Structure formats: structure tokens, C-alpha cells
Coordinates of C-alpha atoms and ligand atoms in Angstrom, one line a residue:
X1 CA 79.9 77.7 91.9
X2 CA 76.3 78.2 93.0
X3 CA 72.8 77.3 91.0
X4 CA 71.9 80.3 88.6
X5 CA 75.7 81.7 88.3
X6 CA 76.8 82.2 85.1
X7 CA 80.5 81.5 84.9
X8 CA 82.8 84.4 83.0
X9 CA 84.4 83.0 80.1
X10 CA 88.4 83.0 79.7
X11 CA 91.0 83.9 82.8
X12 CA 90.5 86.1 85.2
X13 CA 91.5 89.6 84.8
X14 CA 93.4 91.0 87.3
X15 CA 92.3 93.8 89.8
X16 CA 95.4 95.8 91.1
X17 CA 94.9 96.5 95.1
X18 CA 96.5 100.0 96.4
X19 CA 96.6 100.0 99.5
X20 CA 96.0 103.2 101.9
X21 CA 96.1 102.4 105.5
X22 CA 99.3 104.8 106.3
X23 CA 97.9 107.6 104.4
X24 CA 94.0 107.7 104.7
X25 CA 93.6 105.4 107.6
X26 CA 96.5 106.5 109.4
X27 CA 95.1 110.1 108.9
X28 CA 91.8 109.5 111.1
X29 CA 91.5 110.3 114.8
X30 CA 92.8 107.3 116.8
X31 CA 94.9 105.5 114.3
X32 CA 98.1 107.6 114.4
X33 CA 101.3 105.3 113.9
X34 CA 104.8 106.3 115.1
X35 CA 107.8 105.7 112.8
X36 CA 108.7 101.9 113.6
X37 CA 104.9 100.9 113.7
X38 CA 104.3 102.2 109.7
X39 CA 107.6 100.1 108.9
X40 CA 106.2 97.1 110.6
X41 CA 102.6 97.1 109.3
X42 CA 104.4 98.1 105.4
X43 CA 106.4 94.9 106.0
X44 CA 103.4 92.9 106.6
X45 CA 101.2 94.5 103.6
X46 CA 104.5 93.4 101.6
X47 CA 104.1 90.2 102.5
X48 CA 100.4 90.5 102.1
X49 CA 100.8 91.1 98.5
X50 CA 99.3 94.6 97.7
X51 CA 100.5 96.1 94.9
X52 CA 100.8 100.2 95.5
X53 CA 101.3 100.8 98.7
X54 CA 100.5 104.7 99.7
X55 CA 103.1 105.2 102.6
X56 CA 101.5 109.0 103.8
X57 CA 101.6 112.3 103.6
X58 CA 105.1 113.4 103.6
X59 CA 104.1 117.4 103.4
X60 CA 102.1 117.0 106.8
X61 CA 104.8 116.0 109.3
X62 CA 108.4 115.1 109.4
X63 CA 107.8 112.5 111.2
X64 CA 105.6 111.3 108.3
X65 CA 108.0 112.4 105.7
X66 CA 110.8 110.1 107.3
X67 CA 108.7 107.1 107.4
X68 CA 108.2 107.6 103.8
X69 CA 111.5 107.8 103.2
X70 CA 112.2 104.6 104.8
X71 CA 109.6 102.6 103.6
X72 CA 110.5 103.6 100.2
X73 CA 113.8 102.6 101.3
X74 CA 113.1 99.1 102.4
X75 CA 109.6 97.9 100.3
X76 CA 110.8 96.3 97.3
X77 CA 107.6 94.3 96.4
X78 CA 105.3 96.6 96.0
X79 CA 105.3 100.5 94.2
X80 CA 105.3 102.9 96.6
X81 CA 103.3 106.3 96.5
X82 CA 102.9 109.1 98.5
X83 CA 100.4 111.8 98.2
X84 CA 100.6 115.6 97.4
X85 CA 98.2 118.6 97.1
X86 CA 98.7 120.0 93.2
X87 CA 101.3 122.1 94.3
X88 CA 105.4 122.1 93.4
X89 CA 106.4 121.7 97.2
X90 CA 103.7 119.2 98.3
X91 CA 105.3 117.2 95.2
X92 CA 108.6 117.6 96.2
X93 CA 108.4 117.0 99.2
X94 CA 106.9 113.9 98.0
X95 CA 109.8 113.1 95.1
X96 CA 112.3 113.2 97.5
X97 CA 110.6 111.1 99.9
X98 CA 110.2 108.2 97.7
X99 CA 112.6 108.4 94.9
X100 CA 114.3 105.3 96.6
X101 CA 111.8 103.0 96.0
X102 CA 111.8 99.9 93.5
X103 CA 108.9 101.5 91.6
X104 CA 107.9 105.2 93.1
X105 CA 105.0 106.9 92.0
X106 CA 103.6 110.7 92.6
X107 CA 100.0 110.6 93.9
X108 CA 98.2 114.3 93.4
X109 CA 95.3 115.0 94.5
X110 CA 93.2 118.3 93.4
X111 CA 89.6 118.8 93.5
X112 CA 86.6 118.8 91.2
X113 CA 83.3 118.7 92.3
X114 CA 82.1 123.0 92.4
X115 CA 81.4 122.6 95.8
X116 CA 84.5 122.1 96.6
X117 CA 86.4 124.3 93.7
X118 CA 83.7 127.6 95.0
X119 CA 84.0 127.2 98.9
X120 CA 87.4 125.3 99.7
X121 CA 89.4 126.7 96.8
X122 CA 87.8 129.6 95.7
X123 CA 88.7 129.3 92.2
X124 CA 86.6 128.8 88.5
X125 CA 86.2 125.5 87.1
X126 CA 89.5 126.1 84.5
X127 CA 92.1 127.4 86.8
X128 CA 91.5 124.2 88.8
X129 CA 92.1 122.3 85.8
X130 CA 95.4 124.5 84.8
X131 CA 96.7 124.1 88.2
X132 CA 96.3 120.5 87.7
X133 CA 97.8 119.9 84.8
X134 CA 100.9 121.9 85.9
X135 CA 101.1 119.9 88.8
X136 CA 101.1 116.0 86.8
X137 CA 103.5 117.4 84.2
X138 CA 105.7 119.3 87.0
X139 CA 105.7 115.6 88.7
X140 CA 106.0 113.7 85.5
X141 CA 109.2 115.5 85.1
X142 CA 110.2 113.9 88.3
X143 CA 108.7 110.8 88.0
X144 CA 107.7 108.4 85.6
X145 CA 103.9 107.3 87.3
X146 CA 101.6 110.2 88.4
X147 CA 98.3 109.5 89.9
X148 CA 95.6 111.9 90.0
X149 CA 92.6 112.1 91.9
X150 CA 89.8 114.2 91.6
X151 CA 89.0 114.8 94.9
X152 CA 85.0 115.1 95.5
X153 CA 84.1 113.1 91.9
X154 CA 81.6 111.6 93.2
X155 CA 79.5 114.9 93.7
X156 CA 80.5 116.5 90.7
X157 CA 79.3 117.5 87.2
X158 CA 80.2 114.5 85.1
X159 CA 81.2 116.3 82.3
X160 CA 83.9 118.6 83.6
X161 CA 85.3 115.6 85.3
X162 CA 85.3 114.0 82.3
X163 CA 87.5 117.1 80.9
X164 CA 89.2 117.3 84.0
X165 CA 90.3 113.4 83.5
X166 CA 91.7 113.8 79.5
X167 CA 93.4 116.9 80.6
X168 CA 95.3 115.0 83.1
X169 CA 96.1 112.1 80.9
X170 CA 97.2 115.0 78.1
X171 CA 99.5 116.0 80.8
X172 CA 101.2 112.7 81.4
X173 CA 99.0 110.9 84.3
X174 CA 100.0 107.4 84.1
X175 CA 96.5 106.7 86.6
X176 CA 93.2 108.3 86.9
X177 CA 91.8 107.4 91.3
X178 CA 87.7 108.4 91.0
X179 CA 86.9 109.0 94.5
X180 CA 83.8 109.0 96.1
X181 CA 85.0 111.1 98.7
X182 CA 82.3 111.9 100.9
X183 CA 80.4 108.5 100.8
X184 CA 77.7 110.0 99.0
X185 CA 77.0 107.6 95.6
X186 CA 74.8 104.7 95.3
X187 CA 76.3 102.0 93.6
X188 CA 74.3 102.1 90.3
X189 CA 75.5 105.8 90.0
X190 CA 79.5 105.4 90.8
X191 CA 79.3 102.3 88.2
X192 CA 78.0 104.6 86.0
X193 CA 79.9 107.3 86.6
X194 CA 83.2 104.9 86.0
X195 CA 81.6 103.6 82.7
X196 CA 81.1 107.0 81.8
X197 CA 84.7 108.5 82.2
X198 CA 86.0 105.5 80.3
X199 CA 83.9 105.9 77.7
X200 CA 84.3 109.9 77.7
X201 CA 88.0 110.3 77.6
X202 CA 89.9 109.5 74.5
X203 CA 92.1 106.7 74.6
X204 CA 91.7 105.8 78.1
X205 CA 94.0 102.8 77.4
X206 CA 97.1 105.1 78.4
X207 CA 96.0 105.1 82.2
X208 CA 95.2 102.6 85.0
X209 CA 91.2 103.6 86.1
X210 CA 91.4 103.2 90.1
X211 CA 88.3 104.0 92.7
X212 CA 88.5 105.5 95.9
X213 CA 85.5 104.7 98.0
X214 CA 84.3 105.8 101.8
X215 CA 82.0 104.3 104.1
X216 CA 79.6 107.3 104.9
X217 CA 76.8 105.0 104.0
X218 CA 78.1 101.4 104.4
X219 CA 78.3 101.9 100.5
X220 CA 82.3 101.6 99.6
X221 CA 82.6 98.2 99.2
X222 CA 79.5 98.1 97.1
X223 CA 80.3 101.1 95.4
X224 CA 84.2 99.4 94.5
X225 CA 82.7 96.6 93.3
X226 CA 80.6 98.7 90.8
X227 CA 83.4 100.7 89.9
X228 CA 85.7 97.5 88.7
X229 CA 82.5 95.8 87.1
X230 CA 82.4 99.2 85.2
X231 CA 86.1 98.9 84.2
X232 CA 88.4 100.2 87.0
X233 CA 90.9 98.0 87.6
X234 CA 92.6 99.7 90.8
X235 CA 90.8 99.7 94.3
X236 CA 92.2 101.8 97.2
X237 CA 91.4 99.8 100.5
X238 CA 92.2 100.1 103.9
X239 CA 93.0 97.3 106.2
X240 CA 89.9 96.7 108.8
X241 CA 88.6 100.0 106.6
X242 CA 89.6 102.1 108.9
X243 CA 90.1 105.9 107.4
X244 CA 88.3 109.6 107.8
X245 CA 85.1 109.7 109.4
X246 CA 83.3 106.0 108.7
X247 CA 86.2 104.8 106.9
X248 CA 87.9 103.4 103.6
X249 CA 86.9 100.6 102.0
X250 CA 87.7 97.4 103.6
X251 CA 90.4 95.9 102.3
X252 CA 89.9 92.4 103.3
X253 CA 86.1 92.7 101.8
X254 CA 86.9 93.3 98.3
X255 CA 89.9 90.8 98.2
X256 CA 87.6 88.4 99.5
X257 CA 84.6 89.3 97.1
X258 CA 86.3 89.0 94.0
X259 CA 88.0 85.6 95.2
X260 CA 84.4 83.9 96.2
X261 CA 82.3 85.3 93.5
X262 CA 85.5 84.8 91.1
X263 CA 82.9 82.2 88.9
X264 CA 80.6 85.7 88.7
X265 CA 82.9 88.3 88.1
X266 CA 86.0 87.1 86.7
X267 CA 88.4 89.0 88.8
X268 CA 91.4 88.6 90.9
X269 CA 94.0 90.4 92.5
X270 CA 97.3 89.2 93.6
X271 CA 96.7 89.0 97.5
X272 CA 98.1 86.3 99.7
X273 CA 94.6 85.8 101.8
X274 CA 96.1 83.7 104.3
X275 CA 97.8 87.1 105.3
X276 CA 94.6 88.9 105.9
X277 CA 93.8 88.1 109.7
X278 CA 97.8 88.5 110.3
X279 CA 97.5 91.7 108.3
X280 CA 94.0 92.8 110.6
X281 CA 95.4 91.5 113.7
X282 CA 98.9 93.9 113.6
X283 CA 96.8 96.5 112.6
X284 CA 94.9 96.4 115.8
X285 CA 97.6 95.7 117.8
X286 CA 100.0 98.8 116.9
X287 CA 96.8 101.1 116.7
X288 CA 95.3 99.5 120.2
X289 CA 92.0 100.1 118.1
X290 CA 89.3 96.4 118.2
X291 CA 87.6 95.3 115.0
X292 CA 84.3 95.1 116.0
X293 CA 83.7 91.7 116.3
X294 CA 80.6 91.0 113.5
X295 CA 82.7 92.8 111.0
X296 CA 83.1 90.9 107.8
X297 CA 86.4 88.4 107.0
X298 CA 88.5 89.9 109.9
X299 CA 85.8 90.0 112.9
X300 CA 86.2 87.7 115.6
X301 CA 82.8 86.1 115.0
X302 CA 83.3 86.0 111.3
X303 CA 83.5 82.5 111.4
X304 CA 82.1 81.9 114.8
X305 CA 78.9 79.8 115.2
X306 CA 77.1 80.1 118.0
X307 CA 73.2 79.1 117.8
X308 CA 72.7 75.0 117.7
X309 CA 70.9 74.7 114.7
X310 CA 74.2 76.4 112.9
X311 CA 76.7 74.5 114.9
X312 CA 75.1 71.5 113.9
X313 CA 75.0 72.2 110.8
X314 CA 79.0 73.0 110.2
X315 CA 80.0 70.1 112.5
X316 CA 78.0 67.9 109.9
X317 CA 79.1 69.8 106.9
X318 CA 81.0 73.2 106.6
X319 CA 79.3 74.3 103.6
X320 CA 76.1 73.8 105.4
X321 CA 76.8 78.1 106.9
X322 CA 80.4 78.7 105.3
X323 CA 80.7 80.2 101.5
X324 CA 84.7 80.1 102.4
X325 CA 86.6 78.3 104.5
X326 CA 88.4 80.0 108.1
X327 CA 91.8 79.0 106.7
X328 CA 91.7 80.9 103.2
X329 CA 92.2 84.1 105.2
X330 CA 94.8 83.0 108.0
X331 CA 92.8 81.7 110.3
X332 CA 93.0 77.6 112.1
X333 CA 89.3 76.7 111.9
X334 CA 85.8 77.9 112.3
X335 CA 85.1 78.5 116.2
X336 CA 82.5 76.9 117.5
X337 CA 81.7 79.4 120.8
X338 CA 79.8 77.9 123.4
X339 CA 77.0 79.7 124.4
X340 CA 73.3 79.6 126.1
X341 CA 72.4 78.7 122.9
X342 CA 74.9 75.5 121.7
X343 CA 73.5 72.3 120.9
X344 CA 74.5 68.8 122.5
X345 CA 76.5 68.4 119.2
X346 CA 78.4 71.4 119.4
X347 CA 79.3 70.6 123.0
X348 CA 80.9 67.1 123.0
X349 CA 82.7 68.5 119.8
X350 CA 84.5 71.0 121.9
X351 CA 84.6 68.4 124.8
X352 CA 86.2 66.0 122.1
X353 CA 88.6 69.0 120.5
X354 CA 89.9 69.5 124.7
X355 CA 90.6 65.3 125.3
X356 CA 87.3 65.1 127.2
X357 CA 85.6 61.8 126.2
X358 CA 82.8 61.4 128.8
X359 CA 80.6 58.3 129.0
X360 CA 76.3 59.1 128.5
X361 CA 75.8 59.1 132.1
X362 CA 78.5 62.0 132.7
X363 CA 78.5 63.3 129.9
X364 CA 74.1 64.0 130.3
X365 CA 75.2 65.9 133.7
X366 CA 78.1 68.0 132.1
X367 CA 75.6 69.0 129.6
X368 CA 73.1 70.0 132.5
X369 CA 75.6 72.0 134.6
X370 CA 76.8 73.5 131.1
X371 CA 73.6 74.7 130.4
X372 CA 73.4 76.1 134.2
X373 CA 77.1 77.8 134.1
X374 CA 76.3 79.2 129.9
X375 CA 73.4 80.8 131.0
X376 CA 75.4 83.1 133.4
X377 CA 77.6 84.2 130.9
X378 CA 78.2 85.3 127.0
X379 CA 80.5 82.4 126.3
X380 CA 81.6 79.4 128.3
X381 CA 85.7 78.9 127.5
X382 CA 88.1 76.6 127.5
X383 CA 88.9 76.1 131.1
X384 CA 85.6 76.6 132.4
X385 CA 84.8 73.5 130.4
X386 CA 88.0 71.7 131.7
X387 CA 86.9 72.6 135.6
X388 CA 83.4 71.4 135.0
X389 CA 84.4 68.2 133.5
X390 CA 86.5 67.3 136.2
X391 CA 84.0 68.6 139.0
X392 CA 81.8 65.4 137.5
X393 CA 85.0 63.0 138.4
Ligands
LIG401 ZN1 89.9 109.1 101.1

């Protein structure tokens, strides 16, 4: 714990992770996942340790609809959910995708911000809410959990969400998702808008409050975070954030927020961060897509130090640059990259790490040709290091 933070009394309380990266992440351009490649990355967010996993769209394709089907099939870890527009066939189509699973659940989605109710659905404000409630207690007949999202909450009037939201519960919704759809919210507002739905609805006790963020404005992680220190306790994440236009919020972000600033906020979840580079790495590898490399927890320079004055600094003492440690999310050690900009210190360290112990003398004109060879190039590796110690005999 740092100076000045005020630990939370008590245990933790425990923030439930649903994960979307083969519905809303798989749904962005770029991203698309055959059959085999959704079964392989559910097995590894199984192993990961989310706790809904949403498996896609099953209406959209049948492609998508099988893989559903055979993720329910298989997943037995987590509850599986699928989504559905509020309409009988969307949520069949659903129901009998996922009716295998260990702990199914119906995810609806129907919007209520009057943009979107005037110009996408061209209805009034209650016939959205009476096609909404038909739709969670069609698929409460079907199914014993029924999320429902209010797509566009983040732009709408607070108080017909509010009567959107105890309509729905009314109807049997087991969870209540309050997207920020369109990126739009600062943080102060979604936390507000969270504390006021939970204080709004009666009894909100009978459903799990879950947010929904998107990265329009870098905001979603932000904007979670506000949402669970307003009450929420699901987040919907994305692995590497991927998702529509700029993205979901990152998945590996908010595990990893709540788990260093645990002393602050008194949260957990039940993820296996050691899984999180594996998880980011198979991502990449069945999408062909990079993470950019200064992006946070999962980048390949998120725990790479490059100038002197830092290498020095984590060769002496990790905690020196590091608030957590390379290993808590999967990977061996920090990297020290060798660049223009290394120190001396940083240099026999990676000498040392290769079985290159090189007396002063040598060891001053490896350091001079280093300097020569780093200066022609982002990053001096391994074997370029190997060749020029041996070229000093
Ligand atoms: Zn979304």
C-alpha cells in the first residue's frame, strides 16, 4: 500500500467479470473468428477464470449460432450467454443455442436513449418498454437468468431509464448491463448515473447491476471503474479491448486495477492473472491482429525498460518503476530492451543473463561498439549481442 491510501475495511467484495470478446469484439471489422478458433480462445477464457462468458450472436450467422452451441456444449466453468434483440426469434434462436450449458443465461438487448427509440426504432418511449418486458418474461419462461441491456443508456433521459430498469426487473430480469454504448460519458456522470439507477429502482437487490463500457474517448476503463465504485458489480470486458469502433473495455485493465489498488477499493474478481498474457497472446494469434505495443498489462513494452536511468533503477530494485510484478500476469520477467539509450548497468545485466562475463578491458570495448551498433537500430537483440561479444575474442 502506498503513503496517503486509505485501506477499505473488511474483505473484499467481489466484482463478477463477463466477458465479451466472441460477441462484441468478435463483431468488429478484423476480428472475425471461424468455428474452432471461438472454441479455442473460450477454452482459454475458461481457464482464465471469467465468470459469464458471452459466446455471440447466434441470430447473425449459422456459423455463429453453432459455435454457440458448442461452447455451451463444452464450457463448464463459466455461465454462458448469448445475445438477442427483444424479439421471440432472436431469443430462441438464442435458447436453443445455449440451453446445454452448466449455467445458460438469455442476454436481450433493447434500446433506450430517444435517439435511438425516434430514429432506429421509430417507436414512443412505452412501446419500447412493452416490447421489452415481453421479451424478459418470454425468455424467463425459457430460462431462469435474463440480462437486459439498455442499449444507448449512457445518452438517455435518466428517469425513463430508471422506469425502463424496474420494468424489467418486474418482468423477471435476473441482471440489469448499463451501457455506455457510444463512448460518450465522463466518468463522474456514468458513476452517477449507476448510483442513480440503484438508488431509483425498488429493491434493486433482486438483480446483478453490470456496465458495459466503449473506448470512443479512452474513457471505458475509467468509466467501469466508476460504475463498480457506484455499485455495479458486473463488468463486460474484452480481451486486448478489442470491439466496435475503438473498442470494449479492456479486460486485462480492470482485472488488473482492482487487484493493485485492491488496498483502495476493496474489490476483486476471480481471475487467474497469470492467464492474461496467454489469454492476449491467443487472441492475437487466431485474429492475426498486434496489440500495440505501449498498451497497458498486455503490450510488449508494458514491462519493458528501455532509458538507463529506468533500467538502473529496476536492476537495483523493481519497485523503483514497477507497481506489479511481470509474472502476476503470465509473463517470465521485466525486459530490459537494449537500446541507444541503455545504461552500462543494463548492459552487463543482459551480457550476464546470456553467459557473457567480460573482464573491464573487453568489456569497456563491447560497450563502445554497443553503443556504435544500438545507434543504428531500435533495439540490439540477443544474438547481435552474442556476435559482438565474440568479435572482441
Ligand atoms: Zn458494446
Amino acid at each position: 500500500m502506498n503513503e496517503g491510501e486509505v485501506a477499505v475495511a473488511g474483505s473484499p467484495d467481489r466484482v463478477f467479470v463477463f466477458d465479451t470478446t466472441l460477441r462484441d469484439g468478435e463483431q468488429s471489422p478484423g476480428f472475425g473468428l471461424n468455428q474452432e478458433a471461438k472454441l479455442e480462445m473460450a477454452r482459454q477464457l475458461e481457464r482464465l477464470g471469467v465468470d459469464v462468458l458471452e459466446a455471440g450472436f447466434p441470430i447473425s450467422s449459422p456459423g455463429d449460432f453453432e459455435a454457440c452451441r458448442l461452447i455451451a456444449r463444452e464450457i463448464r466453468e463459466c455461465s454462458i450467454t448469448a445475445l438477442a434483440r427483444a424479439v421471440r426469434e432472436d431469443i430462441d434462436a438464442v435458447w436453443s443455442a445455449i440451453r446445454e450449458a452448466e449455467d445458460p443465461q438469455i442476454h436481450i438487448v433493447l434500446s433506450v436513449s430517444d435517439i435511438h427509440i425516434q430514429r432506429k426504432l421509430g417507436l414512443t418511449r412505452s412501446e419500447v418498454i412493452r416490447r421489452g418486458v415481453e421479451a424478459v418474461a418470454y425468455a424467463r419462461s425459457l430460462c431462469n437468468k435474463v440480462e437486459y441491456s439498455p442499449e444507448d443508456a449512457g445518452r438517455a433521459d435518466p428517469d425513463y431509464l430508471v422506469e425502463t430498469v424496474e420494468a424489467m426487473l418486474d418482468a423477471g430480469a435476473t441482471c440489469i448491463n448499463i451501457p455506455d454504448t457510444t463512448g460518450y460519458c465522463l466518468p463522474s456522470e456514468f458513476g452517477a448515473l449507476i448510483a442513480r439507477v440503484l438508488r431509483g429502482v425498488r429493491h434493486p437487490e433482486r438483480a446483478v447491476f453490470s456496465v458495459h463500457c466503449h473506448d470512443d474517448l479512452g474513457l471505458a476503463t475509467a468509466n467501469t471503474l466508476a460504475g463498480v465504485m457506484a455499485g455495479a458489480r458486473r463488468v463486460e470486458c474484452t480481451v486486448n479491448g478489442i470491439g466496435e469502433r475503438a473498442g470494449n473495455t479492456s479486460l486485462e485493465e480492470v482485472v488488473m486495477l482492482l487487484r493493485v489498488r485492491q488496498a483502495s477499493l476493496g474489490l476483486e474478481t476471480a481471475v487467474d492473472t497469470t492467464q492474461l498474457v496467454p489469454t492476449s497472446r491467443l487472441l492475437s494469434r487466431l485474429t492475426g491482429v498486434a496489440v500495440q505495443p505501449n498498451k497497458a498489462i498486455v503490450g510488449a513494452n508494458a514491462f519493458a525498460h528501455a532509458s538507463g536511468i529506468h533500467q538502473d533503477g529496476v536492476l537495483k530494485d523493481r519497485l523503483n518503476y514497477e507497481i506489479m510484478r511481470p509474472e502476476d500476469v503470465g509473463l517470465d520477467s521485466n525486459r530490459i530492451v537494449l537500446t541507444a539509450r541503455s545504461g552500462r548497468h543494463a548492459f552487463r545485466y543482459r551480457l550476464a543473463a546470456l553467459g557473457l562475463e567480460l573482464s573491464e578491458d573487453r568489456f569497456a570495448v563491447a560497450w563502445d561498439r554497443f553503443l556504435r551498433l544500438a545507434d543504428t537500430r531500435a533495439e540490439v537483440s540477443d544474438s547481435e549481442l552474442m556476435e559482438l561479444a565474440s568479435q572482441i575474442g
